[in-house]
Coordinates of C-alpha atoms in Angstrom, one line a residue:
Chain A
M1 CA 71.4 -33.8 44.2
E2 CA 73.7 -32.6 46.9
R3 CA 73.9 -29.0 48.1
N4 CA 77.6 -28.7 47.2
E5 CA 76.9 -30.0 43.8
V6 CA 74.2 -27.4 43.3
L7 CA 76.5 -24.6 44.6
N8 CA 79.3 -25.7 42.2
Q9 CA 77.0 -25.6 39.3
L10 CA 75.6 -22.2 40.4
N11 CA 79.2 -20.9 40.6
N12 CA 79.7 -21.9 36.9
I13 CA 76.4 -20.2 35.9
Y14 CA 77.3 -17.0 37.8
N15 CA 80.8 -16.9 36.4
D16 CA 79.3 -17.2 32.9
I17 CA 76.5 -14.7 33.2
L18 CA 78.4 -12.1 35.2
D19 CA 81.5 -12.4 33.1
A20 CA 83.7 -13.2 36.1
E21 CA 86.1 -15.9 37.2
G22 CA 86.5 -16.8 40.8
I23 CA 83.0 -16.5 42.2
A24 CA 82.6 -18.8 45.2
L25 CA 79.0 -18.9 46.4
T26 CA 78.0 -20.0 49.9
D27 CA 74.6 -20.4 51.5
A28 CA 74.9 -17.0 53.1
T29 CA 76.0 -15.1 50.0
T30 CA 73.8 -12.1 49.1
A31 CA 73.6 -10.0 46.0
D32 CA 75.6 -7.1 47.4
Q33 CA 78.5 -9.4 48.0
V34 CA 78.9 -10.4 44.4
D35 CA 80.3 -7.9 41.9
G36 CA 77.8 -7.4 39.1
W37 CA 74.9 -9.2 40.7
D38 CA 72.1 -6.6 40.8
S39 CA 68.4 -6.4 39.9
L40 CA 69.3 -6.3 36.2
T41 CA 71.5 -9.3 36.1
H42 CA 69.3 -11.1 38.6
I43 CA 66.7 -12.1 36.0
E44 CA 69.4 -13.3 33.6
L45 CA 70.7 -15.5 36.4
V46 CA 67.2 -16.8 37.2
V47 CA 66.6 -17.7 33.6
A48 CA 69.9 -19.5 33.3
I49 CA 69.4 -21.4 36.5
E50 CA 65.9 -22.5 35.4
K51 CA 67.3 -23.6 32.1
H52 CA 70.2 -25.5 33.7
F53 CA 68.3 -27.3 36.4
K54 CA 65.2 -27.8 34.2
C55 CA 62.8 -26.3 36.7
R56 CA 60.4 -23.4 36.9
F57 CA 60.1 -21.0 39.9
S58 CA 57.1 -19.0 40.7
S59 CA 57.3 -15.3 40.9
K60 CA 56.7 -15.4 44.6
E61 CA 59.5 -17.9 45.1
I62 CA 62.0 -15.8 43.2
Q63 CA 61.2 -12.7 45.1
S64 CA 61.4 -14.5 48.4
W65 CA 65.1 -15.4 48.2
N66 CA 67.2 -13.5 50.6
N67 CA 70.4 -15.3 49.9
V68 CA 71.9 -18.1 47.8
G69 CA 71.0 -20.7 50.4
E70 CA 67.3 -20.0 50.0
M71 CA 67.8 -20.2 46.2
V72 CA 69.5 -23.6 46.6
D73 CA 66.6 -24.8 48.8
S74 CA 64.2 -23.9 46.0
I75 CA 66.3 -25.7 43.5
L76 CA 66.5 -28.8 45.6
S77 CA 62.8 -28.8 46.2
K78 CA 62.2 -29.1 42.5
S79 CA 64.4 -32.1 41.9
Chain B
M1 CA 59.6 25.5 55.0
I2 CA 62.5 25.7 52.6
F3 CA 65.9 24.6 53.9
N4 CA 67.6 27.8 52.8
S5 CA 65.2 30.2 54.6
I6 CA 65.3 32.2 57.8
P7 CA 62.2 30.5 59.3
F8 CA 63.8 27.1 58.8
A9 CA 67.1 28.2 60.2
V10 CA 65.4 29.4 63.4
F11 CA 63.2 26.3 63.6
F12 CA 66.2 24.0 63.2
A13 CA 68.4 25.8 65.6
I14 CA 65.8 25.5 68.3
F15 CA 65.0 22.0 67.4
F16 CA 68.6 20.9 67.4
M17 CA 69.1 22.3 70.9
L18 CA 66.0 20.7 72.3
Y19 CA 66.8 17.4 70.6
W20 CA 70.3 17.0 72.0
M21 CA 70.0 18.9 75.3
V22 CA 66.5 18.4 76.6
F23 CA 64.9 15.4 74.9
N24 CA 68.0 13.2 74.5
K25 CA 67.6 11.2 77.7
N26 CA 64.7 9.1 76.6
L27 CA 64.0 7.4 73.3
R28 CA 60.3 8.0 73.3
L29 CA 60.7 11.7 74.0
Q30 CA 63.4 12.0 71.3
N31 CA 61.0 10.4 68.8
L32 CA 58.0 12.5 70.0
L33 CA 60.1 15.6 69.4
I34 CA 60.9 14.4 65.9
L35 CA 57.2 13.8 65.2
A36 CA 56.2 17.2 66.6
G37 CA 58.9 18.9 64.7
S38 CA 58.0 17.2 61.5
Y39 CA 54.3 18.1 61.9
F40 CA 55.2 21.7 62.7
F41 CA 57.5 21.8 59.7
Y42 CA 54.8 20.4 57.4
G43 CA 51.9 22.4 59.0
W44 CA 53.9 25.6 58.4
W45 CA 53.2 25.2 54.8
N46 CA 49.6 24.0 55.1
W47 CA 48.0 22.7 58.3
R48 CA 45.0 21.3 56.4
F49 CA 47.0 18.8 54.4
L50 CA 48.7 17.8 57.6
S51 CA 45.5 15.9 58.3
L52 CA 46.0 13.9 55.1
L53 CA 49.5 13.0 56.2
I54 CA 48.3 11.9 59.7
V55 CA 45.4 9.9 58.4
S56 CA 47.6 8.1 55.9
S57 CA 50.1 7.3 58.7
L58 CA 47.4 6.0 60.9
L59 CA 45.8 3.7 58.3
N60 CA 49.1 2.3 57.2
F61 CA 50.3 1.7 60.7
Y62 CA 47.3 -0.5 61.5
L63 CA 47.4 -2.2 58.1
G64 CA 51.0 -3.1 58.6
I65 CA 50.2 -4.9 61.9
W66 CA 47.1 -6.6 60.5
I67 CA 48.9 -7.8 57.4
A68 CA 51.6 -9.5 59.4
K69 CA 49.0 -11.1 61.8
T70 CA 46.9 -12.5 59.0
E71 CA 47.6 -16.0 57.9
N72 CA 44.9 -16.3 55.3
E73 CA 46.5 -15.4 52.0
K74 CA 43.4 -13.9 50.4
K75 CA 42.7 -11.7 53.4
R76 CA 46.3 -10.6 53.6
K77 CA 46.3 -9.6 49.9
L78 CA 43.1 -7.7 50.5
L79 CA 44.6 -5.6 53.3
L80 CA 47.7 -5.0 51.2
Y81 CA 45.6 -3.8 48.3
I82 CA 43.5 -1.5 50.5
G83 CA 46.7 0.1 51.7
I84 CA 48.3 0.5 48.3
L85 CA 45.0 1.7 46.8
Q86 CA 44.6 4.3 49.6
G87 CA 48.0 5.7 48.9
L88 CA 47.7 5.7 45.1
A89 CA 44.2 7.0 45.2
G90 CA 45.2 10.1 47.2
L91 CA 48.2 10.6 44.9
I92 CA 46.2 10.0 41.7
F93 CA 43.4 12.3 42.8
F94 CA 45.5 15.3 43.8
K95 CA 48.1 14.9 41.1
Y96 CA 46.3 13.5 38.1
Y97 CA 42.6 14.3 38.3
N98 CA 42.7 17.4 36.1
F99 CA 45.1 15.7 33.7
F100 CA 42.8 12.7 33.3
I101 CA 39.6 14.6 32.7
T102 CA 41.1 17.2 30.3
S103 CA 42.8 14.4 28.4
F104 CA 39.5 12.6 28.4
A105 CA 37.7 15.7 27.0
E106 CA 40.4 16.2 24.4
A107 CA 40.1 12.6 23.3
F108 CA 36.4 13.2 22.8
S109 CA 36.9 16.4 20.9
V110 CA 38.9 14.5 18.3
F111 CA 35.5 13.0 17.4
N112 CA 33.9 16.4 17.4
M113 CA 32.1 15.6 20.7
Q114 CA 32.1 18.3 23.3
V115 CA 32.4 17.1 26.8
N116 CA 32.1 19.6 29.5
V117 CA 34.5 19.0 32.3
T118 CA 35.2 21.0 35.4
T119 CA 38.7 20.9 36.6
L120 CA 39.1 21.2 40.2
Q121 CA 41.1 23.8 41.9
L122 CA 43.4 21.3 43.4
I123 CA 46.6 22.1 45.3
L124 CA 49.1 19.3 45.3
P125 CA 49.8 18.3 48.9
L126 CA 53.5 18.9 49.5
G127 CA 55.5 15.7 49.6
I128 CA 52.6 13.4 48.8
S129 CA 54.6 11.6 46.1
F130 CA 57.3 10.9 48.5
Y131 CA 55.5 9.9 51.7
T132 CA 53.0 7.8 49.7
F133 CA 55.9 5.8 48.3
R134 CA 57.3 5.3 51.8
T135 CA 54.0 3.8 53.1
I136 CA 53.5 1.6 50.0
S137 CA 57.0 0.2 50.3
Y138 CA 56.4 -0.4 54.0
L139 CA 53.3 -2.5 53.4
L140 CA 54.9 -4.4 50.5
D141 CA 57.9 -5.2 52.7
V142 CA 55.7 -6.3 55.6
D143 CA 53.7 -8.5 53.3
K144 CA 56.8 -10.2 51.9
N145 CA 58.1 -10.7 55.4
K146 CA 61.1 -8.6 54.6
I147 CA 60.5 -6.5 57.8
K148 CA 58.4 -6.9 60.9
P149 CA 55.7 -4.2 61.3
T150 CA 56.4 -1.7 64.0
T151 CA 54.0 -1.6 66.9
D152 CA 55.3 1.8 68.1
W153 CA 53.1 4.4 66.5
V154 CA 55.5 7.2 67.3
V155 CA 58.3 5.4 65.4
F156 CA 56.0 4.7 62.4
F157 CA 54.5 8.2 62.2
S158 CA 58.0 9.6 62.4
F159 CA 59.2 7.3 59.7
V160 CA 56.5 8.5 57.4
S161 CA 56.9 12.2 58.1
F162 CA 60.6 12.5 59.0
F163 CA 61.0 16.1 58.2
P164 CA 64.5 16.2 56.5
G165 CA 63.1 14.0 53.8
L166 CA 59.4 14.8 54.0
I167 CA 59.1 17.3 51.2
S168 CA 61.3 15.9 48.4
G169 CA 62.7 12.7 49.6
P170 CA 65.0 10.6 49.7
I171 CA 62.4 7.9 49.8
D172 CA 63.7 5.9 52.7
K173 CA 62.9 2.2 52.9
A174 CA 61.4 1.3 56.2
K175 CA 64.1 -1.3 56.9
L176 CA 66.7 1.4 56.8
L177 CA 65.0 4.2 58.8
I178 CA 62.8 2.4 61.3
P179 CA 65.7 0.5 63.0
Q180 CA 67.4 3.9 63.5
L181 CA 64.2 5.3 65.0
E182 CA 64.0 2.4 67.4
K183 CA 67.4 3.1 68.9
I184 CA 68.3 6.2 70.9
R185 CA 70.5 8.6 69.1
V186 CA 73.8 9.6 70.7
F187 CA 75.5 12.8 69.9
N188 CA 78.5 12.1 67.7
N189 CA 80.8 15.0 67.0
A190 CA 82.2 13.6 63.8
Q191 CA 78.8 12.8 62.4
V192 CA 77.5 16.3 63.2
T193 CA 80.5 18.0 61.6
D194 CA 80.1 15.8 58.6
G195 CA 76.4 16.7 58.4
M196 CA 77.2 20.4 58.5
R197 CA 79.7 20.1 55.7
Q198 CA 77.2 18.3 53.5
I199 CA 74.6 21.0 54.3
L200 CA 77.1 23.7 53.3
W201 CA 77.8 22.0 50.0
G202 CA 74.0 21.6 49.4
L203 CA 73.5 25.3 50.1
F204 CA 76.2 26.2 47.6
K205 CA 74.7 24.0 44.9
K206 CA 71.2 25.3 45.4
I207 CA 71.8 29.0 46.0
V208 CA 74.8 29.6 43.8
V209 CA 74.7 27.0 41.0
A210 CA 71.1 26.2 40.7
D211 CA 69.6 29.6 41.2
N212 CA 72.0 31.3 38.8
C213 CA 71.6 28.6 36.2
A214 CA 67.8 28.9 36.6
D215 CA 68.0 32.6 35.7
I216 CA 69.7 31.9 32.4
A217 CA 67.7 28.8 31.6
N218 CA 64.4 30.6 32.2
Q219 CA 65.5 33.6 30.0
I220 CA 66.4 31.2 27.2
F221 CA 63.3 29.0 27.4
D222 CA 61.0 32.0 27.7
N223 CA 62.5 33.7 24.7
Y224 CA 63.5 30.7 22.6
L225 CA 61.7 31.8 19.4
N226 CA 64.0 34.8 19.1
L227 CA 67.3 33.1 20.0
P228 CA 69.8 31.3 17.8
A229 CA 69.9 27.5 18.1
S230 CA 73.3 27.7 19.9
S231 CA 71.5 29.6 22.7
L232 CA 68.8 26.9 22.8
L233 CA 71.4 24.3 23.3
L234 CA 73.0 26.3 26.1
G235 CA 69.5 26.6 27.6
A236 CA 69.3 22.9 27.8
L237 CA 72.7 22.8 29.3
F238 CA 71.9 25.4 32.0
Y239 CA 68.6 23.7 32.8
T240 CA 70.3 20.3 33.2
L241 CA 72.9 21.9 35.6
Q242 CA 70.1 23.7 37.4
L243 CA 68.1 20.5 37.8
Y244 CA 71.0 18.6 39.2
A245 CA 72.3 21.3 41.5
D246 CA 68.8 22.1 42.8
F247 CA 67.7 18.5 43.5
S248 CA 71.1 17.1 44.6
G249 CA 71.6 20.3 46.7
Y250 CA 68.3 19.7 48.4
S251 CA 69.2 16.0 48.9
D252 CA 72.6 16.9 50.4
M253 CA 70.9 19.2 52.8
A254 CA 68.3 16.6 53.7
L255 CA 71.0 14.1 54.4
G256 CA 73.1 16.7 56.3
F257 CA 70.2 17.7 58.6
A258 CA 69.4 14.0 59.2
R259 CA 73.0 13.4 60.1
L260 CA 72.8 16.4 62.6
L261 CA 70.1 14.4 64.3
G262 CA 72.1 11.2 64.3
F263 CA 70.5 9.5 61.3
N264 CA 72.0 8.1 58.2
I265 CA 69.3 8.3 55.5
T266 CA 69.6 6.9 52.1
K267 CA 71.9 8.6 49.6
N268 CA 70.0 10.1 46.6
F269 CA 72.8 11.1 44.2
N270 CA 76.1 9.6 43.3
F271 CA 77.5 12.1 40.9
P272 CA 75.3 11.2 37.9
F273 CA 77.1 13.3 35.4
F274 CA 80.1 11.0 35.6
A275 CA 78.0 8.0 34.4
Q276 CA 79.3 6.2 31.4
N277 CA 75.9 4.8 30.2
I278 CA 72.3 5.3 30.8
A279 CA 72.0 2.4 33.2
D280 CA 74.8 3.8 35.3
Y281 CA 73.2 7.2 35.2
W282 CA 70.0 6.0 36.7
R283 CA 72.0 4.2 39.4
R284 CA 73.3 7.6 40.3
W285 CA 70.4 10.0 39.8
H286 CA 67.5 10.1 42.3
M287 CA 68.7 6.8 43.6
S288 CA 65.9 6.3 46.1
L289 CA 63.3 6.5 43.4
T290 CA 65.2 4.3 41.1
A291 CA 65.6 1.7 43.9
W292 CA 61.9 1.9 44.7
L293 CA 60.8 1.4 41.1
T294 CA 63.4 -1.3 40.6
E295 CA 62.3 -3.3 43.6
Y296 CA 58.5 -2.9 43.2
V297 CA 58.0 -2.4 39.5
F298 CA 60.9 -3.6 37.4
T299 CA 61.8 -6.8 39.2
P300 CA 58.2 -8.2 39.3
L301 CA 57.8 -7.2 35.6
S302 CA 61.1 -8.7 34.5
I303 CA 60.3 -11.9 36.3
K304 CA 56.9 -12.0 34.5
F305 CA 58.4 -11.3 31.1
R306 CA 61.5 -13.6 31.5
D307 CA 60.3 -16.0 28.9
Y308 CA 60.6 -13.3 26.2
G309 CA 64.3 -12.8 26.5
K310 CA 65.7 -9.4 25.6
T311 CA 62.3 -8.2 24.3
G312 CA 60.8 -8.9 27.7
L313 CA 63.6 -7.1 29.5
A314 CA 63.2 -4.1 27.2
M315 CA 59.4 -4.0 27.9
A316 CA 60.0 -4.2 31.6
I317 CA 62.5 -1.3 31.5
I318 CA 60.3 0.8 29.3
I319 CA 57.2 0.3 31.5
N320 CA 59.4 1.0 34.5
F321 CA 60.7 4.3 33.2
T322 CA 57.4 5.4 31.8
I323 CA 56.0 5.1 35.3
C324 CA 59.1 7.0 36.6
G325 CA 58.1 9.7 34.2
I326 CA 54.5 9.7 35.2
W327 CA 55.5 9.9 38.9
H328 CA 56.9 13.4 38.2
G329 CA 53.6 14.8 37.2
A330 CA 50.5 15.1 35.2
N331 CA 51.8 16.0 31.8
W332 CA 52.4 14.1 28.6
T333 CA 55.9 15.6 28.6
Y334 CA 56.8 13.6 31.7
I335 CA 55.3 10.4 30.2
L336 CA 57.4 11.0 27.1
F337 CA 60.4 11.8 29.1
G338 CA 60.1 8.5 31.0
F339 CA 59.4 6.5 27.9
L340 CA 62.4 7.9 26.1
H341 CA 64.7 7.0 29.0
G342 CA 63.4 3.5 28.9
C343 CA 64.1 3.3 25.2
Y344 CA 67.7 4.4 25.8
F345 CA 68.3 1.1 27.5
I346 CA 67.6 -0.8 24.4
P347 CA 71.1 -0.6 22.8
L348 CA 72.5 -1.7 26.2
I349 CA 70.1 -4.6 26.4
I350 CA 70.9 -5.8 22.9
K351 CA 74.6 -5.5 23.5
G352 CA 74.2 -7.2 26.9
T353 CA 76.4 -4.7 28.6
M354 CA 73.6 -3.2 30.7
N355 CA 74.6 -5.3 33.7
K356 CA 78.3 -4.9 33.4
K357 CA 78.9 -2.1 35.9
V358 CA 82.0 -0.1 35.1
K359 CA 84.6 -2.1 36.8
K360 CA 86.1 -0.3 39.8
E361 CA 89.4 0.9 38.7
K362 CA 91.9 2.9 40.7
I363 CA 90.7 6.4 41.0
T364 CA 92.8 8.4 38.6
M365 CA 92.9 12.1 38.3
L366 CA 91.7 12.3 34.7
P367 CA 89.3 10.1 32.8
S368 CA 90.6 8.1 30.0
L369 CA 89.6 9.1 26.5
K370 CA 87.1 6.3 26.2
E371 CA 85.6 7.2 29.6
L372 CA 85.4 10.8 28.6
R373 CA 83.6 9.9 25.4
N374 CA 81.1 7.8 27.3
I375 CA 80.6 10.5 29.9
L376 CA 79.9 13.2 27.3
A377 CA 77.6 11.0 25.2
T378 CA 75.5 10.1 28.3
F379 CA 75.4 13.7 29.4
I380 CA 74.3 15.0 26.0
L381 CA 71.6 12.4 25.8
V382 CA 70.3 13.4 29.3
M383 CA 70.6 17.1 28.5
L384 CA 68.5 16.9 25.3
T385 CA 65.9 14.7 27.0
N386 CA 65.6 17.3 29.8
I387 CA 64.2 19.7 27.2
V388 CA 61.1 17.4 27.1
F389 CA 61.1 17.4 30.9
R390 CA 61.1 21.1 31.2
A391 CA 58.7 22.0 28.3
D392 CA 55.2 22.9 29.1
S393 CA 53.8 20.6 26.5
I394 CA 54.9 18.1 23.8
A395 CA 54.2 20.8 21.2
H396 CA 56.5 23.2 23.1
A397 CA 59.2 20.6 23.3
A398 CA 58.9 19.8 19.6
D399 CA 59.0 23.4 18.7
Y400 CA 62.1 23.9 20.8
F401 CA 63.8 21.0 19.1
K402 CA 62.8 22.3 15.7
H403 CA 64.5 25.6 16.4
I404 CA 67.7 23.8 17.5
F405 CA 68.0 21.9 14.2
S406 CA 68.6 25.0 12.2
M407 CA 71.7 26.6 10.8
S408 CA 71.8 29.1 13.6
V409 CA 73.3 26.4 15.7
F410 CA 76.6 27.7 14.5
S411 CA 76.0 31.3 15.3
Y412 CA 77.2 32.9 18.5
P413 CA 74.8 32.5 21.4
L414 CA 73.0 35.6 22.7
F415 CA 72.7 36.5 26.3
T416 CA 70.9 39.4 27.8
N417 CA 73.4 39.3 30.6
R418 CA 76.8 37.9 29.8
I419 CA 78.1 38.3 33.3
S420 CA 75.4 36.2 35.0
A421 CA 75.7 33.5 32.3
L422 CA 79.5 33.4 32.9
T423 CA 78.9 33.3 36.7
A424 CA 76.6 30.4 36.4
L425 CA 79.0 28.6 34.1
V426 CA 82.0 29.2 36.3
F427 CA 80.4 28.0 39.4
S428 CA 78.9 25.0 37.6
V429 CA 82.4 24.0 36.5
I430 CA 83.7 24.5 40.0
M431 CA 80.9 22.3 41.3
L432 CA 81.7 19.5 38.8
L433 CA 85.4 19.8 39.4
V434 CA 85.1 19.4 43.2
E435 CA 82.6 16.6 42.8
W436 CA 84.9 14.9 40.3
L437 CA 87.8 15.0 42.7
Q438 CA 85.7 13.7 45.5
R439 CA 83.7 11.2 43.5
D440 CA 84.7 8.2 45.6
K441 CA 83.3 9.9 48.7
E442 CA 79.8 9.9 50.2
H443 CA 79.5 13.6 49.4
A444 CA 81.7 16.3 48.0
L445 CA 82.8 17.8 51.3
Q446 CA 83.5 14.6 53.1
F447 CA 87.1 14.5 54.2
N448 CA 89.2 12.9 56.8
E449 CA 89.8 15.6 59.3
I450 CA 93.2 14.3 60.2
K451 CA 94.5 14.8 56.7
I452 CA 93.5 18.4 56.4
V453 CA 94.7 21.1 58.7
P454 CA 92.1 23.2 60.6
W455 CA 92.9 26.5 59.0
F456 CA 92.5 25.0 55.5
R457 CA 89.2 23.4 56.4
W458 CA 87.9 26.6 57.9
G459 CA 89.2 28.5 54.9
I460 CA 87.1 26.3 52.6
Y461 CA 84.0 26.9 54.8
Y462 CA 84.5 30.7 54.8
V463 CA 85.1 30.8 51.0
I464 CA 82.0 28.8 50.3
G465 CA 80.0 30.9 52.7
L466 CA 81.2 34.1 51.1
I467 CA 80.5 32.7 47.6
I468 CA 76.9 31.9 48.8
L469 CA 76.4 35.4 50.1
W470 CA 77.9 37.3 47.1
F471 CA 76.8 35.2 44.2
G472 CA 73.6 33.6 45.5
G473 CA 70.7 33.7 43.2
T474 CA 67.1 34.3 44.2
Q475 CA 64.8 31.4 43.3
D476 CA 62.3 30.7 46.0
T477 CA 61.6 27.1 45.9
F478 CA 63.2 23.8 45.0
I479 CA 62.2 22.3 41.7
Y480 CA 61.2 18.9 43.2
F481 CA 58.7 20.5 45.6
Q482 CA 56.2 20.4 42.7
F483 CA 56.5 16.6 42.4

């Protein structure tokens, strides 16, 4: 799977979970740059991402992500 | 030293002058002065417990460096656990030892077994709950590679014992404060003026609002058996106002003093009484503690429980807030307080609206009817739960509630001193009004100097100063010193 494809699918997931419309994630995007993405929504997003990409992240992995790019890296490493 | 006292005023005046006029040429000297000042400040209260603070700083300083250097995962975790255990052990011993053994004895007495326990005459080291959480967060962040450990011991020791926040927080994260300690501070007139305004507002809240509300709340709580239920509700109201004005007033002063030294430390309050639901409330109340617990307790738990959907999330929240309650002290009332607050999230979790922050709308003068309803509902929930927080025991809280749910709730509240109750109420309303109008600012007295003419600004300062002198109450300490 390509990075852009992953980002596109993440955009859809984020829009859905955060009840938003025009989210456009990039590799450098962090939580404080996205309205509604905080520690409470974070876990909802993780669950939705795991379900969508049919993968499972370890606790350590999830807590190591500093931006969307690192999240994408983890997703790609599972496929 | 308490911020609103003569010794502190003298100390800080001297410190401020030395800091900006004598020690400002060299970063190391500037930091050494901070360290010396912080230890003097802490030692003024009790020089014996100063050794605990120093030992804790020393141990965590080296642990931070060793953890970062260690590649071996097992060894790394061992060092991390040593550090966390050291911090928690000190905290648990001084804070909870008596609670554990008396609860232990009580549990045995249920089975008619008498266990003789000796409680120790333990004084709680001031600030231990706060500086311990600083060091623990430092080690956890180093372990997760979120920050590099500092190799400058003066910087690290200053981070742990930074005196504006030493006694009652905010609980600064290392990644916010350490970088500021590693750069020389340059005098900035605007920053200093802003700091002074925040201190003034903090003083007003503490001396005028908190201390006057305390008088009324104490009278009512002490005499609750003889008062009508309507008075008891007012007691809860005044206590809630007192708690907010006291702690946020202290925090405003802490932030203000830090700003006078060129530091921006973490905000602790964001006008919590304007919250529209309980999640929003905790994002605005004691923010540094909420952030700490969210990062180091809630997030790992919610990740672990993510397979259990909403139930898992609820469990994570309840555990998180029960710990928040326990943090406050060794009493079942605090545990119940925390547990209840965790439970209040359940409707939000079920509805799925916990995450949806109130969308940032244009700041209007008045709240909409819906907003007002939400604000009042949240406030009342918080106010009633504060009865549990304040009570001496669960039985005391239960009794207080029993007396509220009686017909006398419709009778006129009694006051031994109507004037002082009115004073407390009037100034509380003024406080809330000013904060409402300034709710999009960093603090209530933050304003753009260009937009307000000097005579008006100085007028405000004088008026507040006079109010403090005329209407100031006389409570000696800050409530959160005991935590």
